[in-house]
XYZ file of C-alpha atoms in Angstrom:
773
model
C 73.159 -0.922 51.143
C 70.434 0.503 48.911
C 71.809 -1.427 45.948
C 71.658 -4.732 47.828
C 68.001 -4.028 48.803
C 67.129 -3.291 45.225
C 68.758 -6.492 44.099
C 66.814 -8.459 46.684
C 63.550 -6.926 45.501
C 64.471 -7.643 41.927
C 65.230 -11.257 42.740
C 61.896 -11.497 44.588
C 60.018 -10.053 41.627
C 61.797 -12.342 39.219
C 60.721 -15.297 41.269
C 57.073 -14.089 40.922
C 57.045 -13.660 37.119
C 54.906 -16.790 36.470
C 52.044 -15.301 38.493
C 50.968 -12.531 36.050
C 51.539 -14.882 33.175
C 49.302 -17.454 34.783
C 46.714 -14.764 35.581
C 46.842 -13.522 31.998
C 46.495 -17.024 30.626
C 43.655 -17.767 32.995
C 41.898 -14.540 32.031
C 42.418 -15.313 28.341
C 41.084 -18.826 28.838
C 37.988 -17.489 30.569
C 37.460 -14.938 27.801
C 37.905 -17.578 25.116
C 35.506 -19.876 26.932
C 32.886 -17.116 27.099
C 33.415 -16.167 23.466
C 33.202 -19.809 22.468
C 29.893 -20.099 24.294
C 28.525 -17.027 22.521
C 29.591 -18.399 19.142
C 27.950 -21.772 19.680
C 24.796 -20.490 21.399
C 23.785 -18.144 18.606
C 24.891 -20.364 15.753
C 23.109 -23.443 17.054
C 20.067 -21.630 18.401
C 17.439 -19.567 16.691
C 19.587 -17.679 14.193
C 17.047 -15.341 12.654
C 13.845 -13.556 13.400
C 11.713 -14.268 10.361
C 8.762 -11.968 9.666
C 5.442 -13.528 8.795
C 4.697 -13.002 5.111
C 1.184 -12.106 3.997
C 0.003 -13.157 0.538
C -3.026 -12.061 -1.470
C -5.381 -14.531 -3.068
C -3.969 -16.371 -6.102
C -5.509 -15.114 -9.356
C -7.649 -18.007 -10.615
C -8.131 -18.483 -14.348
C -10.981 -20.490 -15.843
C -13.172 -20.368 -18.926
C -15.355 -17.280 -18.692
C -13.579 -15.816 -15.664
C -14.036 -12.021 -15.651
C -10.632 -10.436 -16.223
C -9.530 -7.284 -18.015
C -6.201 -7.350 -19.803
C -4.994 -4.189 -18.037
C -5.779 -5.740 -14.645
C -3.863 -8.890 -15.549
C -0.815 -6.950 -16.675
C -0.944 -4.868 -13.516
C -0.888 -8.004 -11.373
C 1.905 -9.560 -13.422
C 3.950 -6.397 -12.986
C 3.308 -6.374 -9.234
C 4.421 -10.022 -9.147
C 7.664 -9.009 -10.842
C 7.139 -10.826 -14.150
C 9.274 -9.826 -17.123
C 7.505 -9.122 -20.407
C 9.375 -10.907 -23.221
C 8.686 -12.142 -26.742
C 8.950 -15.841 -25.940
C 8.767 -16.790 -22.244
C 11.161 -19.604 -21.365
C 12.045 -18.946 -17.745
C 9.739 -18.851 -14.696
C 8.630 -15.277 -14.089
C 8.341 -14.342 -17.780
C 5.265 -13.664 -19.902
C 4.370 -12.598 -23.416
C 1.361 -10.851 -24.875
C 0.358 -10.986 -28.518
C -2.921 -9.167 -29.042
C -5.511 -10.880 -26.853
C -3.239 -13.911 -26.245
C -1.197 -14.320 -23.061
C 1.602 -16.808 -22.504
C 2.879 -17.046 -18.908
C 5.646 -19.140 -17.370
C 4.344 -19.296 -13.825
C 6.872 -19.750 -11.061
C 6.733 -22.738 -8.698
C 4.905 -21.918 -5.483
C 3.876 -23.712 -2.260
C 0.163 -22.871 -2.415
C -2.074 -23.355 0.611
C -3.516 -26.495 -1.010
C -0.058 -27.856 -1.878
C 3.130 -27.023 -3.767
C 2.937 -26.699 -7.567
C 5.877 -26.686 -10.010
C 6.652 -24.260 -12.798
C 3.692 -24.195 -15.172
C 3.122 -22.710 -18.616
C -0.298 -21.046 -18.830
C -1.750 -19.842 -22.133
C -5.126 -18.203 -22.723
C -6.932 -15.330 -24.413
C -8.928 -12.457 -22.963
C -12.014 -11.875 -25.088
C -14.512 -9.204 -24.063
C -12.915 -9.068 -20.594
C -13.277 -12.809 -20.061
C -10.792 -15.699 -20.068
C -11.021 -18.025 -23.063
C -9.072 -20.956 -24.600
C -7.281 -21.772 -21.354
C -4.342 -24.177 -21.660
C -1.851 -25.426 -19.101
C 1.371 -27.078 -20.260
C -0.037 -27.277 -23.791
C -3.196 -29.091 -22.631
C -6.740 -27.698 -22.262
C -7.359 -26.774 -18.650
C -10.436 -26.084 -16.551
C -8.537 -24.143 -13.906
C -5.122 -22.528 -13.589
C -3.765 -19.880 -11.257
C -0.916 -17.483 -10.773
C 1.078 -17.500 -7.569
C -0.256 -15.039 -4.985
C 1.293 -11.620 -4.617
C 3.257 -10.879 -1.461
C 1.453 -7.852 -0.056
C 3.398 -7.323 3.141
C 4.645 -8.808 6.346
C 4.443 -8.674 10.091
C 7.877 -7.529 11.207
C 9.870 -7.207 14.379
C 11.171 -3.756 15.247
C 14.467 -4.303 13.415
C 12.638 -4.688 10.083
C 14.801 -7.341 8.468
C 13.390 -9.515 5.733
C 14.796 -12.780 4.427
C 13.827 -16.067 2.823
C 15.749 -19.019 4.202
C 17.325 -21.493 1.777
C 19.273 -24.691 2.346
C 22.664 -25.055 0.736
C 21.388 -27.929 -1.406
C 18.848 -25.523 -2.926
C 21.544 -23.084 -4.031
C 22.832 -23.634 -7.591
C 26.540 -24.462 -7.724
C 27.353 -21.466 -9.908
C 25.840 -19.146 -7.287
C 28.197 -20.579 -4.675
C 31.136 -20.519 -7.087
C 30.431 -16.879 -8.012
C 30.252 -15.812 -4.364
C 33.472 -17.576 -3.389
C 35.309 -16.384 -6.502
C 34.743 -12.695 -5.774
C 34.589 -12.666 -1.963
C 36.864 -15.437 -0.652
C 38.759 -17.615 -3.137
C 40.552 -19.435 -0.284
C 37.366 -20.214 1.646
C 37.879 -23.972 1.681
C 41.572 -23.636 2.588
C 41.802 -21.180 5.502
C 40.762 -21.637 9.120
C 38.559 -18.553 9.504
C 41.330 -16.022 8.893
C 43.297 -16.044 5.653
C 46.903 -14.847 5.928
C 47.176 -15.216 2.164
C 44.073 -13.116 1.648
C 45.275 -10.392 4.007
C 48.692 -10.291 2.296
C 47.100 -10.160 -1.162
C 44.792 -7.324 -0.099
C 47.648 -5.337 1.433
C 49.742 -5.690 -1.718
C 46.822 -4.691 -3.953
C 46.077 -1.645 -1.811
C 49.776 -0.685 -1.758
C 50.018 -0.800 -5.559
C 46.818 1.229 -5.966
C 47.898 3.660 -3.248
C 44.355 3.508 -1.859
C 41.986 1.061 -0.189
C 40.544 -1.081 -2.968
C 40.377 -4.556 -1.451
C 39.679 -6.059 1.963
C 41.211 -9.145 3.453
C 38.200 -10.450 5.361
C 37.094 -14.007 4.736
C 33.472 -15.068 4.346
C 33.690 -16.376 7.896
C 34.839 -12.979 9.160
C 32.075 -11.227 7.227
C 29.530 -13.581 8.774
C 30.929 -12.919 12.255
C 30.798 -9.175 11.670
C 27.119 -9.306 10.633
C 26.035 -12.062 12.988
C 27.774 -11.242 16.265
C 29.362 -7.796 16.294
C 28.442 -4.139 15.995
C 29.439 -2.004 12.960
C 32.144 -0.345 15.093
C 35.489 0.156 13.278
C 38.370 -0.455 15.682
C 41.384 -2.693 16.211
C 39.636 -4.281 19.208
C 36.588 -5.217 17.116
C 38.790 -6.558 14.326
C 40.758 -8.695 16.810
C 37.492 -10.003 18.321
C 36.223 -10.750 14.817
C 39.286 -12.865 14.068
C 38.958 -14.862 17.301
C 35.241 -15.486 16.682
C 36.042 -16.607 13.134
C 38.586 -19.184 14.305
C 36.183 -20.462 16.970
C 33.410 -20.724 14.378
C 35.619 -22.745 12.045
C 36.648 -24.941 14.975
C 33.087 -26.035 15.709
C 31.311 -26.014 12.362
C 31.844 -27.281 8.844
C 32.516 -25.050 5.872
C 29.112 -25.900 4.401
C 27.315 -24.902 7.611
C 29.148 -21.585 7.687
C 28.518 -20.959 4.001
C 24.796 -21.745 4.292
C 24.482 -19.335 7.212
C 26.358 -16.628 5.307
C 24.101 -17.049 2.249
C 21.031 -16.521 4.460
C 22.493 -13.681 6.540
C 24.285 -11.359 4.119
C 22.749 -7.905 3.640
C 21.971 -7.312 -0.040
C 19.847 -4.185 -0.243
C 16.902 -2.216 1.051
C 13.212 -2.172 0.193
C 11.674 0.912 1.725
C 12.467 0.730 5.431
C 13.199 -3.004 5.327
C 16.633 -4.564 4.919
C 16.837 -7.408 2.398
C 18.988 -10.215 3.794
C 20.095 -13.436 2.166
C 20.428 -14.653 -1.397
C 16.994 -16.329 -1.276
C 15.066 -13.099 -0.856
C 17.513 -11.011 -2.897
C 16.916 -13.289 -5.883
C 13.183 -12.535 -5.744
C 13.750 -8.877 -4.936
C 16.060 -8.156 -7.871
C 14.964 -10.753 -10.443
C 11.489 -11.873 -9.436
C 12.417 -15.555 -9.375
C 13.538 -18.162 -6.819
C 17.247 -18.651 -6.239
C 17.320 -22.062 -7.897
C 15.965 -20.514 -11.116
C 18.706 -17.883 -11.523
C 20.777 -17.791 -14.679
C 24.587 -17.584 -14.543
C 24.697 -13.851 -15.271
C 22.102 -13.177 -12.550
C 24.083 -15.233 -10.042
C 27.153 -13.151 -10.905
C 25.141 -9.958 -10.321
C 24.149 -11.107 -6.815
C 27.770 -11.955 -6.058
C 28.741 -8.480 -7.302
C 26.139 -6.800 -5.088
C 27.483 -8.623 -2.008
C 30.515 -6.315 -1.916
C 28.287 -3.295 -1.262
C 24.530 -3.094 -1.986
C 24.558 0.702 -2.081
C 27.667 0.912 -4.243
C 26.446 -1.818 -6.594
C 22.722 -1.110 -6.779
C 21.798 -2.495 -10.235
C 18.815 -0.171 -10.634
C 20.943 2.953 -10.047
C 24.385 1.928 -11.311
C 23.913 -0.706 -14.039
C 27.255 0.031 -15.720
C 29.157 -0.206 -12.451
C 27.397 -3.469 -11.614
C 28.062 -4.844 -15.097
C 31.775 -4.170 -14.708
C 31.937 -6.037 -11.408
C 29.665 -8.812 -12.684
C 32.026 -9.344 -15.589
C 34.906 -9.537 -13.124
C 33.040 -12.315 -11.296
C 32.561 -14.152 -14.573
C 36.260 -13.742 -15.426
C 37.281 -15.253 -12.089
C 34.916 -18.158 -12.651
C 36.471 -18.756 -16.031
C 40.010 -18.555 -14.597
C 39.086 -21.064 -11.897
C 37.581 -23.305 -14.604
C 34.183 -23.225 -12.963
C 32.435 -22.285 -16.228
C 33.113 -22.876 -19.898
C 34.237 -20.243 -22.352
C 30.856 -20.443 -24.127
C 28.939 -19.914 -20.864
C 31.244 -17.021 -20.033
C 30.651 -15.302 -23.363
C 26.878 -15.808 -23.202
C 26.654 -14.436 -19.669
C 28.765 -11.359 -20.495
C 26.434 -10.478 -23.365
C 23.433 -10.245 -21.044
C 22.340 -6.740 -20.011
C 21.855 -5.826 -16.366
C 18.146 -6.507 -16.092
C 16.291 -6.384 -12.789
C 12.624 -6.227 -11.807
C 10.664 -3.354 -13.383
C 10.402 -1.810 -9.940
C 12.539 -2.429 -6.875
C 9.832 -0.816 -4.771
C 8.785 -3.390 -2.260
C 6.623 -1.569 0.236
C 6.723 -3.619 3.458
C 2.987 -3.103 3.874
C 1.583 -2.487 0.410
C -2.011 -2.257 1.658
C -1.785 -1.199 5.321
C -5.510 -1.014 6.097
C -6.064 -4.583 4.944
C -2.925 -5.821 6.707
C -4.218 -4.204 9.870
C -7.326 -6.372 9.530
C -5.181 -9.476 8.975
C -3.193 -8.778 12.141
C -6.369 -8.370 14.170
C -7.729 -11.683 12.905
C -4.474 -13.476 13.714
C -4.212 -11.910 17.170
C -6.934 -14.323 18.253
C -4.610 -17.298 17.766
C -1.020 -16.010 17.774
C 1.229 -13.973 20.003
C 2.633 -10.807 18.442
C 6.169 -12.143 18.962
C 5.384 -15.320 16.993
C 3.882 -13.324 14.126
C 6.989 -11.139 13.924
C 9.646 -13.833 14.301
C 8.416 -17.308 13.301
C 8.337 -16.849 9.515
C 4.688 -17.842 9.110
C 3.125 -17.778 5.641
C -0.307 -16.152 5.829
C -2.711 -16.658 2.939
C -5.205 -13.819 2.909
C -8.356 -13.046 0.934
C -7.187 -9.738 -0.567
C -7.823 -9.257 -4.275
C -5.057 -6.858 -5.425
C -6.967 -5.895 -8.552
C -10.035 -4.884 -6.553
C -7.905 -3.119 -3.939
C -5.997 -1.066 -6.511
C -9.129 -0.200 -8.487
C -10.843 0.865 -5.261
C -7.910 3.149 -4.487
C -8.198 4.665 -7.967
C -11.954 5.148 -7.608
C -11.488 7.026 -4.344
C -8.716 9.171 -5.819
C -11.048 10.049 -8.698
C -13.861 10.911 -6.287
C -11.549 13.210 -4.345
C -10.459 15.005 -7.501
C -14.107 15.694 -8.306
C -14.632 17.288 -4.889
C -12.153 20.070 -5.613
C -11.153 22.166 -2.596
C -13.688 20.405 -0.381
C -11.567 17.235 -0.599
C -9.048 18.705 1.835
C -11.452 18.231 4.745
C -12.978 14.944 3.608
C -12.036 11.389 4.478
C -13.119 8.103 2.927
C -13.316 4.475 4.002
C -14.485 1.454 2.071
C -14.770 -2.329 2.405
C -15.273 -4.851 -0.418
C -16.609 -8.332 0.366
C -17.126 -11.380 -1.864
C -20.250 -13.546 -1.922
C -18.472 -16.079 0.326
C -17.808 -13.450 3.001
C -14.137 -12.916 2.150
C -12.821 -9.373 2.458
C -11.309 -8.446 -0.904
C -10.310 -4.857 -0.241
C -10.080 -2.338 2.601
C -9.538 1.423 2.371
C -8.866 3.249 5.631
C -7.825 6.670 4.301
C -8.236 8.812 1.198
C -4.472 8.541 0.629
C -3.570 5.106 -0.752
C -0.977 3.352 1.386
C -1.478 5.599 4.419
C -0.467 3.706 7.560
C -2.260 5.760 10.185
C -5.777 5.680 11.590
C -7.782 2.904 9.933
C -11.238 4.401 9.466
C -12.604 1.262 7.841
C -12.161 -0.622 11.115
C -12.089 2.037 13.813
C -14.237 5.008 12.758
C -17.538 4.453 14.590
C -19.931 6.789 12.821
C -23.672 7.225 12.800
C -25.066 5.000 10.050
C -28.073 7.192 9.272
C -30.557 5.739 6.801
C -28.587 2.517 6.463
C -30.721 1.464 9.435
C -33.990 1.692 7.506
C -33.693 -1.739 5.856
C -33.409 -3.162 9.392
C -36.777 -1.643 10.303
C -38.358 -2.887 7.078
C -36.908 -6.375 7.569
C -38.365 -6.481 11.079
C -41.814 -5.723 9.666
C -41.585 -8.133 6.727
C -40.833 -10.933 9.172
C -44.537 -10.664 9.995
C -45.960 -11.312 6.484
C -49.505 -11.597 7.818
C -49.293 -7.922 8.825
C -46.762 -6.309 6.512
C -45.825 -6.591 2.838
C -44.056 -4.300 0.409
C -47.493 -3.156 -0.708
C -48.645 -2.229 2.811
C -49.330 1.487 3.136
C -48.260 3.582 6.088
C -48.555 7.251 6.951
C -45.563 9.516 6.430
C -47.241 12.224 8.460
C -45.960 13.677 11.722
C -45.017 11.109 14.348
C -43.880 11.557 17.936
C -42.371 9.177 20.467
C -42.049 9.979 24.191
C -38.546 9.392 25.535
C -37.513 8.191 28.974
C -36.000 11.614 29.626
C -39.480 13.147 29.452
C -38.842 14.735 26.070
C -40.713 13.896 22.894
C -38.896 12.826 19.731
C -40.450 14.184 16.528
C -38.346 13.160 13.511
C -38.539 15.095 10.246
C -38.037 14.108 6.627
C -35.009 15.555 4.907
C -37.285 17.786 2.811
C -39.543 18.583 5.786
C -42.518 17.401 3.719
C -45.452 15.120 4.482
C -45.839 12.510 1.715
C -49.155 11.117 2.903
C -49.686 7.368 2.836
C -46.932 5.480 1.047
C -46.142 1.826 0.503
C -43.359 0.251 2.526
C -41.479 -0.124 -0.746
C -41.722 3.613 -1.421
C -40.816 4.331 2.186
C -37.461 2.587 1.620
C -36.692 3.705 -1.927
C -37.339 7.371 -1.088
C -35.846 7.027 2.424
C -38.743 8.640 4.288
C -37.896 9.159 7.959
C -41.387 9.622 9.390
C -42.827 6.549 7.726
C -39.865 4.466 8.893
C -40.216 5.586 12.508
C -43.991 4.994 12.430
C -43.379 1.483 11.104
C -40.775 0.805 13.773
C -43.144 2.093 16.428
C -45.849 -0.273 15.188
C -43.670 -3.408 15.105
C -41.977 -2.483 18.388
C -38.554 -1.138 19.288
C -37.601 -4.399 21.006
C -38.118 -6.319 17.771
C -36.047 -3.778 15.818
C -33.275 -4.138 18.397
C -33.388 -7.914 18.032
C -33.075 -7.636 14.246
C -30.012 -5.426 14.707
C -28.527 -8.030 17.056
C -29.035 -10.822 14.547
C -27.567 -8.841 11.675
C -24.518 -7.535 13.534
C -23.807 -10.223 16.106
C -23.641 -7.377 18.613
C -25.790 -7.700 21.721
C -25.148 -4.129 22.870
C -27.764 -2.297 20.809
C -29.033 0.965 22.407
C -32.576 0.988 23.772
C -33.371 4.197 21.952
C -35.970 4.745 19.189
C -33.471 6.905 17.263
C -31.662 3.722 16.192
C -34.454 3.353 13.629
C -32.928 6.335 11.792
C -29.352 5.217 12.365
C -28.338 6.924 15.628
C -25.950 4.042 16.075
C -22.177 4.187 15.723
C -20.686 1.536 13.443
C -17.501 1.237 11.411
C -17.656 0.562 7.652
C -16.349 -2.944 8.368
C -19.175 -3.575 10.847
C -21.720 -2.227 8.360
C -20.340 -4.654 5.764
C -20.880 -7.484 8.238
C -24.464 -6.339 8.834
C -25.277 -5.909 5.138
C -23.747 -9.262 4.233
C -26.983 -10.910 5.410
C -28.993 -8.846 2.911
C -26.388 -9.697 0.255
C -26.407 -13.443 1.001
C -30.158 -13.809 1.205
C -30.519 -14.413 4.933
C -27.190 -15.884 6.015
C -24.733 -14.414 8.467
C -21.002 -15.035 8.730
C -17.995 -13.417 10.338
C -16.210 -11.678 7.493
C -12.918 -13.407 6.717
C -9.532 -11.897 5.844
C -7.345 -15.016 6.290
C -7.748 -18.383 4.580
C -4.949 -20.240 6.304
C -1.472 -20.190 7.830
C 1.627 -22.266 7.067
C 4.869 -22.443 8.986
C 8.065 -21.324 7.248
C 8.570 -24.858 5.869
C 5.192 -24.820 4.122
C 3.358 -27.061 6.598
C -0.301 -26.160 7.147
C -0.861 -25.249 10.775
C -4.151 -23.334 10.829
C -7.172 -23.086 8.526
C -9.952 -20.531 8.724
C -13.064 -22.050 7.133
C -16.182 -19.933 6.764
C -18.987 -20.490 9.238
C -22.343 -19.511 7.765
C -25.596 -19.489 9.754
C -29.108 -18.856 8.413
C -30.781 -16.158 10.514
C -33.607 -15.037 8.206
C -35.776 -16.925 5.774
C -34.750 -16.622 2.103
C -38.320 -15.714 1.202
C -38.269 -12.596 3.398
C -34.769 -11.664 2.232
C -35.948 -11.935 -1.376
C -38.401 -9.133 -0.646
C -35.603 -7.101 0.927
C -33.353 -7.553 -2.115
C -36.216 -6.534 -4.382
C -36.781 -3.361 -2.348
C -33.074 -2.503 -2.154
C -32.763 -3.055 -5.891
C -35.572 -0.535 -6.329
C -33.542 1.975 -4.298
C -30.959 2.046 -7.100
C -33.347 1.855 -10.040
C -35.857 4.442 -8.898
C -34.996 5.734 -5.447
C -32.233 7.622 -3.686
C -29.593 5.488 -5.422
C -30.473 6.519 -8.990
C -27.312 8.610 -9.315
C -25.256 5.402 -9.381
C -25.934 5.108 -13.096
C -23.928 8.259 -13.708
C -20.911 5.991 -13.279
C -22.085 2.399 -13.702
C -23.173 0.712 -16.928
C -26.907 0.959 -17.430
C -27.378 -2.793 -17.729
C -25.886 -3.546 -14.309
C -28.387 -4.757 -11.733
C -27.516 -3.982 -8.124
C -29.173 -3.318 -4.768
C -28.342 -1.129 -1.814
C -29.206 1.747 0.482
C -28.047 5.313 0.914
C -27.342 6.661 4.372
C -27.076 10.229 5.659
C -26.619 11.097 9.323
C -27.804 14.261 11.094
C -26.560 17.528 9.600
C -24.941 15.548 6.753
C -21.956 14.603 8.883
C -21.775 11.107 7.409
C -22.487 10.003 3.868
C -22.926 6.247 3.328
C -23.803 3.716 0.706
C -23.968 -0.026 1.212
C -24.826 -2.033 -1.857
C -24.202 -5.259 -3.714
C -24.257 -6.872 -7.125
C -24.492 -10.612 -7.714
C -21.045 -11.341 -6.299
C -19.728 -8.242 -4.494
C -20.774 -6.189 -1.505
C -19.236 -2.731 -1.128
C -19.684 -0.317 1.767
C -18.436 3.243 1.372
C -18.348 6.087 3.855
C -17.465 9.759 3.350
C -17.080 12.224 6.193
C -14.380 14.019 8.159
C -12.460 13.287 11.332
C -13.812 16.376 13.092
C -17.370 15.079 12.619
C -18.361 18.367 10.985
C -21.109 18.677 8.349
C -19.892 17.748 4.862
C -22.754 19.055 2.691
C -22.900 15.534 1.241
C -25.872 13.188 1.404
C -25.661 9.460 0.911
C -26.626 10.053 -2.715
C -23.914 12.622 -3.418
C -21.079 11.120 -1.350
C -20.994 7.461 -0.383
C -23.064 6.444 -3.410
C -20.646 8.146 -5.809
C -17.671 6.336 -4.265
C -19.559 3.034 -4.381
C -20.627 3.478 -7.983
C -17.118 4.431 -9.128
C -15.726 1.322 -7.450
C -18.383 -0.847 -9.087
C -17.648 0.701 -12.469
C -13.984 -0.325 -12.184
C -14.165 -3.915 -10.916
C -15.500 -7.035 -12.596
C -18.728 -8.396 -11.174
C -21.956 -10.177 -11.939
C -25.327 -8.481 -12.062
C -27.735 -9.249 -9.254
C -30.337 -11.800 -10.319
C -33.469 -12.189 -8.238
C -34.661 -15.772 -8.343
C -37.798 -16.218 -6.281
C -37.303 -18.958 -3.661
C -40.082 -21.380 -2.693
C -42.855 -19.627 -0.857
C -42.626 -16.360 -2.815
C -45.352 -15.364 -5.269
C -45.515 -12.295 -7.520
C -48.692 -10.296 -8.026
C -49.612 -7.107 -9.879
C -50.507 -4.439 -7.355
C -51.964 -0.972 -7.715
C -49.453 1.590 -6.410
C -52.063 4.028 -5.140
C -54.079 1.574 -3.037
C -51.821 -1.419 -2.468
C -54.559 -3.739 -3.745
C -54.396 -6.349 -6.504
C -54.646 -5.135 -10.070
C -53.804 -6.287 -13.577
C -50.658 -6.176 -15.703
C -52.447 -4.164 -18.416
C -53.302 -1.364 -16.003
C -51.238 1.753 -15.522
C -49.823 2.670 -12.132
C -49.196 -0.944 -11.139
C -46.093 -2.939 -10.276
C -45.186 -6.597 -9.996
C -44.445 -7.241 -6.324
C -43.228 -10.327 -4.464
C -45.206 -11.675 -1.499
C -44.364 -14.307 1.087
C -46.837 -17.204 1.074
C -50.407 -16.015 0.877
C -49.736 -12.514 2.176
C -50.796 -10.789 -1.050
C -53.874 -8.520 -0.843
C -57.216 -10.301 -1.217
C -59.096 -7.369 -2.747
C -58.722 -6.034 -6.275
C -59.290 -2.640 -7.842
C -60.176 -1.818 -11.467
C -57.693 -0.034 -13.698
C -57.639 3.691 -12.912
C -58.572 6.250 -15.540
C -55.672 8.617 -16.226
C -56.280 12.091 -17.696
C -53.021 12.207 -19.648
C -50.773 9.397 -20.877
C -47.271 9.315 -19.457
C -44.562 10.084 -21.978
C -42.515 6.885 -22.612
C -39.213 8.729 -22.099
C -40.149 9.916 -18.611
C -37.848 8.475 -15.902
C -39.441 5.704 -13.806
C -41.122 6.885 -10.616
C -42.492 5.191 -7.523
C -45.551 7.398 -7.153
C -47.956 8.491 -9.851
C -49.506 6.223 -12.435
C -46.718 4.671 -14.503
C -45.533 1.099 -13.811
C -41.892 1.218 -12.763
C -39.324 0.057 -15.300
C -38.001 -2.336 -12.675
C -41.243 -4.326 -12.701
C -41.332 -4.680 -16.500
C -37.716 -5.796 -16.397
C -38.504 -8.358 -13.739
C -41.494 -9.641 -15.691
C -39.329 -10.187 -18.748
C -36.884 -12.233 -16.669
C -39.561 -14.628 -15.397
């Protein structure tokens, strides 16, 4: 009886066998459908997140352009150029004495794409001469801009997309020869390849060869995790077949060429042959030689195992294997094979691509772009950002600060430095946010709001000089005790740094010697409201404190904001928002956003001429005299020292004919530093100026400015043959109406005595100016 029941159940179960089969097939169909959707969605959609690339300014070459040979070679090295005897390929250069011969790479500049160009010139006395382009005299040539960093997503992948038609045939042939010789024959999975790999591994008695196709490798990188399991391998094979079902071999190959991982630069993964070509060889993919293409194909098997910088012999062996396979497949000639094998493994001088080479400046770029772009777009859309950074100036500024820190000895441990360099057009050429070059932390240049100290004094003087009928540089004012009642009921009584009373001094002397009492008295006379308004015009900031202490710099500003304020002194009365970005292209090179400069006149050039004269005197005979311990003696510049209370902040803001530099020295704890503006910020500024190329400041009197000889002691008109006089500029008819006779001096001044602003000797600055008239 039991047996018959069992047989009945068995018959019943046998009749139901199609059900699980159908369920299994249905489940498999659903899974395949879902997998097919995943394959198509990612492949047809947005395949990669492309970081935005930030470029420095292109180095422009023209007759007489200031350029030192060591700076040029530094930039060429940073650009990845190879130094050779006779440059023939893009990315090569030669130097013979003062002559340079450069094969510039093609580049899609902001103004338009330019092809490979041969540039030849000499550097004579740190200036460009005999400039030729493609064997013809040229007025202007330029190198391609240096890539200084990028704006990345969190995964930190970097790549440069290329189309298959851009890839040289021998690059494709080399890749297929070593990675998947049956690529155009299989359907995603190669049974022949798997069998060949198994046999090779069996003979070697170890794992020496894989059986994955290029399609499988793409699937592994594009869709799956790095997990090693039979399940993942089975999924990989299904995805590969589905991929081959929907897309052509060329589409798959192009995607693989752009996706493959080929190395690391710092924390960033280098993906794709396009970027790897520039990373390893400093040239675009289409410009690779046969031996270089074989090296890239060799690296594809394992970037760590075949790192050409670390294992050149190992890479050479595999490269030669690639070349042998190409020869066997009749893809290259015997002559090409022999020539390529003779080539050494030669990669860029340094495979050190720091993702953010100059982090403080890149921080500024990001902040500028945040006004117009979402963070996601900047990190994923592959924008090409053309910035204003001058790498030569940036690097020399870093060196100047390192030298300053070395001179400080043990005190350097507690000090910090920030600096900003601006061109005459308002472009930011360099930013330092920390004493350690490349530090990616707190950006003091942009975010450290520190008391500006005596940097405020030119603002007070400018306010007064805007009333030429009342105030001139020759006007005398008391430097005696001054007091101002405050709203709190207290009385503010500022002191000079030396606690001395200097009597009556000219407004020029007040600024050059940085007298606090005289400055406050002047500000009190012209009115605090007017001083506030001058601050607003210079800074563009409407939130200026209603406090008389702003006249001595009790106002928190960052070095970048100070640079914006001092740009108006530098430009002669014009204000602009400092610029770090020139324009933006999409990843195809189409211009999508330009950032032109907007300049507005806010002060009359005649008044600003007086300010430049006075600030020039600060360096020649005032608190900025120490600058000439570092700068050449024939350099003409202007500026102002700044020291905050208790010497917590040391500043200098100054300019030559074409560069404005602001430097700050202090510490993050806001403790006293024992440094004044003259011994801290000025030293940093002067060391920067001694290292970068620039023009001397030339004071050309604009219409409405007249020069007169004035007696220092009285501020009245005098004569050029008198002692104790100086040649001062005046706006309109504001010069004194009265004259005084030449004073009688008891003892002649020794001709070697340093120029002074008080006493009876005419300042050297005035004789120099007279000679330039």
